[in-house]
Amino acid sequence: MTGFLVGISNPKDIIFFVSFFPQFIHVTESFKGSIALLSLLWIIIDLSILFAYIFLMRQKLALKYKRKIEVASSVTLLLIALGGIFYSGSALLNQ
């Protein structure tokens, strides 16, 4: 419960969701459906990553594969950023 309260009161998370979700609001025909779908996807991805962290820490593999984890995380975030840039850029050029 404490983790949830910290997460929900974190201004960084609030700013992220306020700036992130409006870009994708028209995923489905209805606003409620879009928010529900995006929230569900976010929860699934977030929990998957957290469970992977828990698994790695319990196995004490994090120290052994620290560099590989850092590189994989960096590449993933870079690909997400590049995907967003190309998606937004193509939308701007097609206007």
mmCIF file of C-alpha atoms in Angstrom:
data_model
loop_
_atom_site.group_PDB
_atom_site.id
_atom_site.type_symbol
_atom_site.label_atom_id
_atom_site.label_comp_id
_atom_site.label_asym_id
_atom_site.label_seq_id
_atom_site.Cartn_x
_atom_site.Cartn_y
_atom_site.Cartn_z
ATOM 1 C CA MET A 1 0.000 0.000 0.000
ATOM 2 C CA THR A 2 2.855 2.363 0.793
ATOM 3 C CA GLY A 3 4.366 1.843 -2.659
ATOM 4 C CA PHE A 4 1.043 2.643 -4.295
ATOM 5 C CA LEU A 5 0.652 5.840 -2.262
ATOM 6 C CA VAL A 6 4.185 6.934 -3.110
ATOM 7 C CA GLY A 7 3.600 6.223 -6.803
ATOM 8 C CA ILE A 8 0.249 7.984 -6.979
ATOM 9 C CA SER A 9 1.560 11.064 -5.160
ATOM 10 C CA ASN A 10 4.758 11.305 -7.206
ATOM 11 C CA PRO A 11 4.585 14.517 -9.270
ATOM 12 C CA LYS A 12 6.894 13.009 -11.883
ATOM 13 C CA ASP A 13 4.406 10.202 -12.557
ATOM 14 C CA ILE A 14 1.484 12.626 -12.671
ATOM 15 C CA ILE A 15 3.292 14.873 -15.174
ATOM 16 C CA PHE A 16 4.239 11.823 -17.259
ATOM 17 C CA PHE A 17 0.664 10.567 -17.537
ATOM 18 C CA VAL A 18 -0.777 14.024 -18.187
ATOM 19 C CA SER A 19 1.701 14.536 -21.031
ATOM 20 C CA PHE A 20 1.714 10.951 -22.365
ATOM 21 C CA PHE A 21 -1.917 9.824 -22.521
ATOM 22 C CA PRO A 22 -3.397 12.751 -24.499
ATOM 23 C CA GLN A 23 -1.210 11.816 -27.478
ATOM 24 C CA PHE A 24 -2.984 8.475 -27.761
ATOM 25 C CA ILE A 25 -6.529 9.294 -26.641
ATOM 26 C CA HIS A 26 -8.043 8.362 -30.013
ATOM 27 C CA VAL A 27 -6.911 4.723 -29.857
ATOM 28 C CA THR A 28 -10.542 3.567 -29.867
ATOM 29 C CA GLU A 29 -13.787 5.270 -30.791
ATOM 30 C CA SER A 30 -14.695 6.172 -27.219
ATOM 31 C CA PHE A 31 -12.676 8.211 -24.735
ATOM 32 C CA LYS A 32 -13.377 5.779 -21.885
ATOM 33 C CA GLY A 33 -12.320 2.821 -23.999
ATOM 34 C CA SER A 34 -9.068 4.515 -24.978
ATOM 35 C CA ILE A 35 -8.192 5.409 -21.388
ATOM 36 C CA ALA A 36 -9.078 1.901 -20.197
ATOM 37 C CA LEU A 37 -7.000 0.243 -22.934
ATOM 38 C CA LEU A 38 -3.984 2.501 -22.392
ATOM 39 C CA SER A 39 -4.163 2.071 -18.619
ATOM 40 C CA LEU A 40 -4.408 -1.699 -18.916
ATOM 41 C CA LEU A 41 -1.436 -1.836 -21.292
ATOM 42 C CA TRP A 42 0.581 0.417 -18.988
ATOM 43 C CA ILE A 43 -0.197 -1.762 -15.956
ATOM 44 C CA ILE A 44 0.761 -4.954 -17.813
ATOM 45 C CA ILE A 45 4.056 -3.512 -19.046
ATOM 46 C CA ASP A 46 4.898 -1.930 -15.687
ATOM 47 C CA LEU A 47 4.151 -5.078 -13.703
ATOM 48 C CA SER A 48 6.113 -7.214 -16.173
ATOM 49 C CA ILE A 49 9.177 -5.034 -15.714
ATOM 50 C CA LEU A 50 8.804 -4.977 -11.929
ATOM 51 C CA PHE A 51 8.418 -8.764 -11.771
ATOM 52 C CA ALA A 52 11.532 -9.136 -13.949
ATOM 53 C CA TYR A 53 13.447 -6.933 -11.492
ATOM 54 C CA ILE A 54 12.187 -8.985 -8.559
ATOM 55 C CA PHE A 55 13.115 -12.234 -10.274
ATOM 56 C CA LEU A 56 16.614 -11.015 -11.120
ATOM 57 C CA MET A 57 17.242 -9.724 -7.612
ATOM 58 C CA ARG A 58 16.072 -12.944 -6.028
ATOM 59 C CA GLN A 59 18.345 -14.923 -8.296
ATOM 60 C CA LYS A 60 21.227 -12.527 -7.546
ATOM 61 C CA LEU A 61 21.885 -12.293 -11.249
ATOM 62 C CA ALA A 62 21.645 -8.541 -11.296
ATOM 63 C CA LEU A 63 25.279 -8.049 -10.319
ATOM 64 C CA LYS A 64 26.478 -10.661 -12.771
ATOM 65 C CA TYR A 65 24.533 -9.170 -15.692
ATOM 66 C CA LYS A 66 24.466 -5.526 -14.578
ATOM 67 C CA ARG A 67 26.082 -4.184 -17.750
ATOM 68 C CA LYS A 68 23.793 -6.223 -20.036
ATOM 69 C CA ILE A 69 20.721 -5.025 -18.135
ATOM 70 C CA GLU A 70 21.874 -1.411 -18.442
ATOM 71 C CA VAL A 71 22.507 -1.770 -22.183
ATOM 72 C CA ALA A 72 19.166 -3.518 -22.774
ATOM 73 C CA SER A 73 17.318 -0.824 -20.809
ATOM 74 C CA SER A 74 19.127 1.952 -22.664
ATOM 75 C CA VAL A 75 18.434 0.431 -26.078
ATOM 76 C CA THR A 76 14.768 -0.119 -25.208
ATOM 77 C CA LEU A 77 14.284 3.479 -24.072
ATOM 78 C CA LEU A 78 16.154 4.780 -27.118
ATOM 79 C CA LEU A 79 13.968 2.731 -29.477
ATOM 80 C CA ILE A 80 10.815 3.993 -27.764
ATOM 81 C CA ALA A 81 12.047 7.578 -28.102
ATOM 82 C CA LEU A 82 12.973 7.128 -31.763
ATOM 83 C CA GLY A 83 9.625 5.494 -32.475
ATOM 84 C CA GLY A 84 7.858 8.458 -30.902
ATOM 85 C CA ILE A 85 9.944 10.915 -32.905
ATOM 86 C CA PHE A 86 9.250 9.155 -36.212
ATOM 87 C CA TYR A 87 5.556 8.728 -35.422
ATOM 88 C CA SER A 88 5.142 12.375 -34.441
ATOM 89 C CA GLY A 89 7.282 13.565 -37.333
ATOM 90 C CA SER A 90 5.266 11.641 -39.892
ATOM 91 C CA ALA A 91 2.028 12.951 -38.394
ATOM 92 C CA LEU A 92 3.326 16.523 -38.640
ATOM 93 C CA LEU A 93 4.499 16.082 -42.228
ATOM 94 C CA ASN A 94 1.166 14.586 -43.329
ATOM 95 C CA GLN A 95 -0.882 17.532 -42.075
#
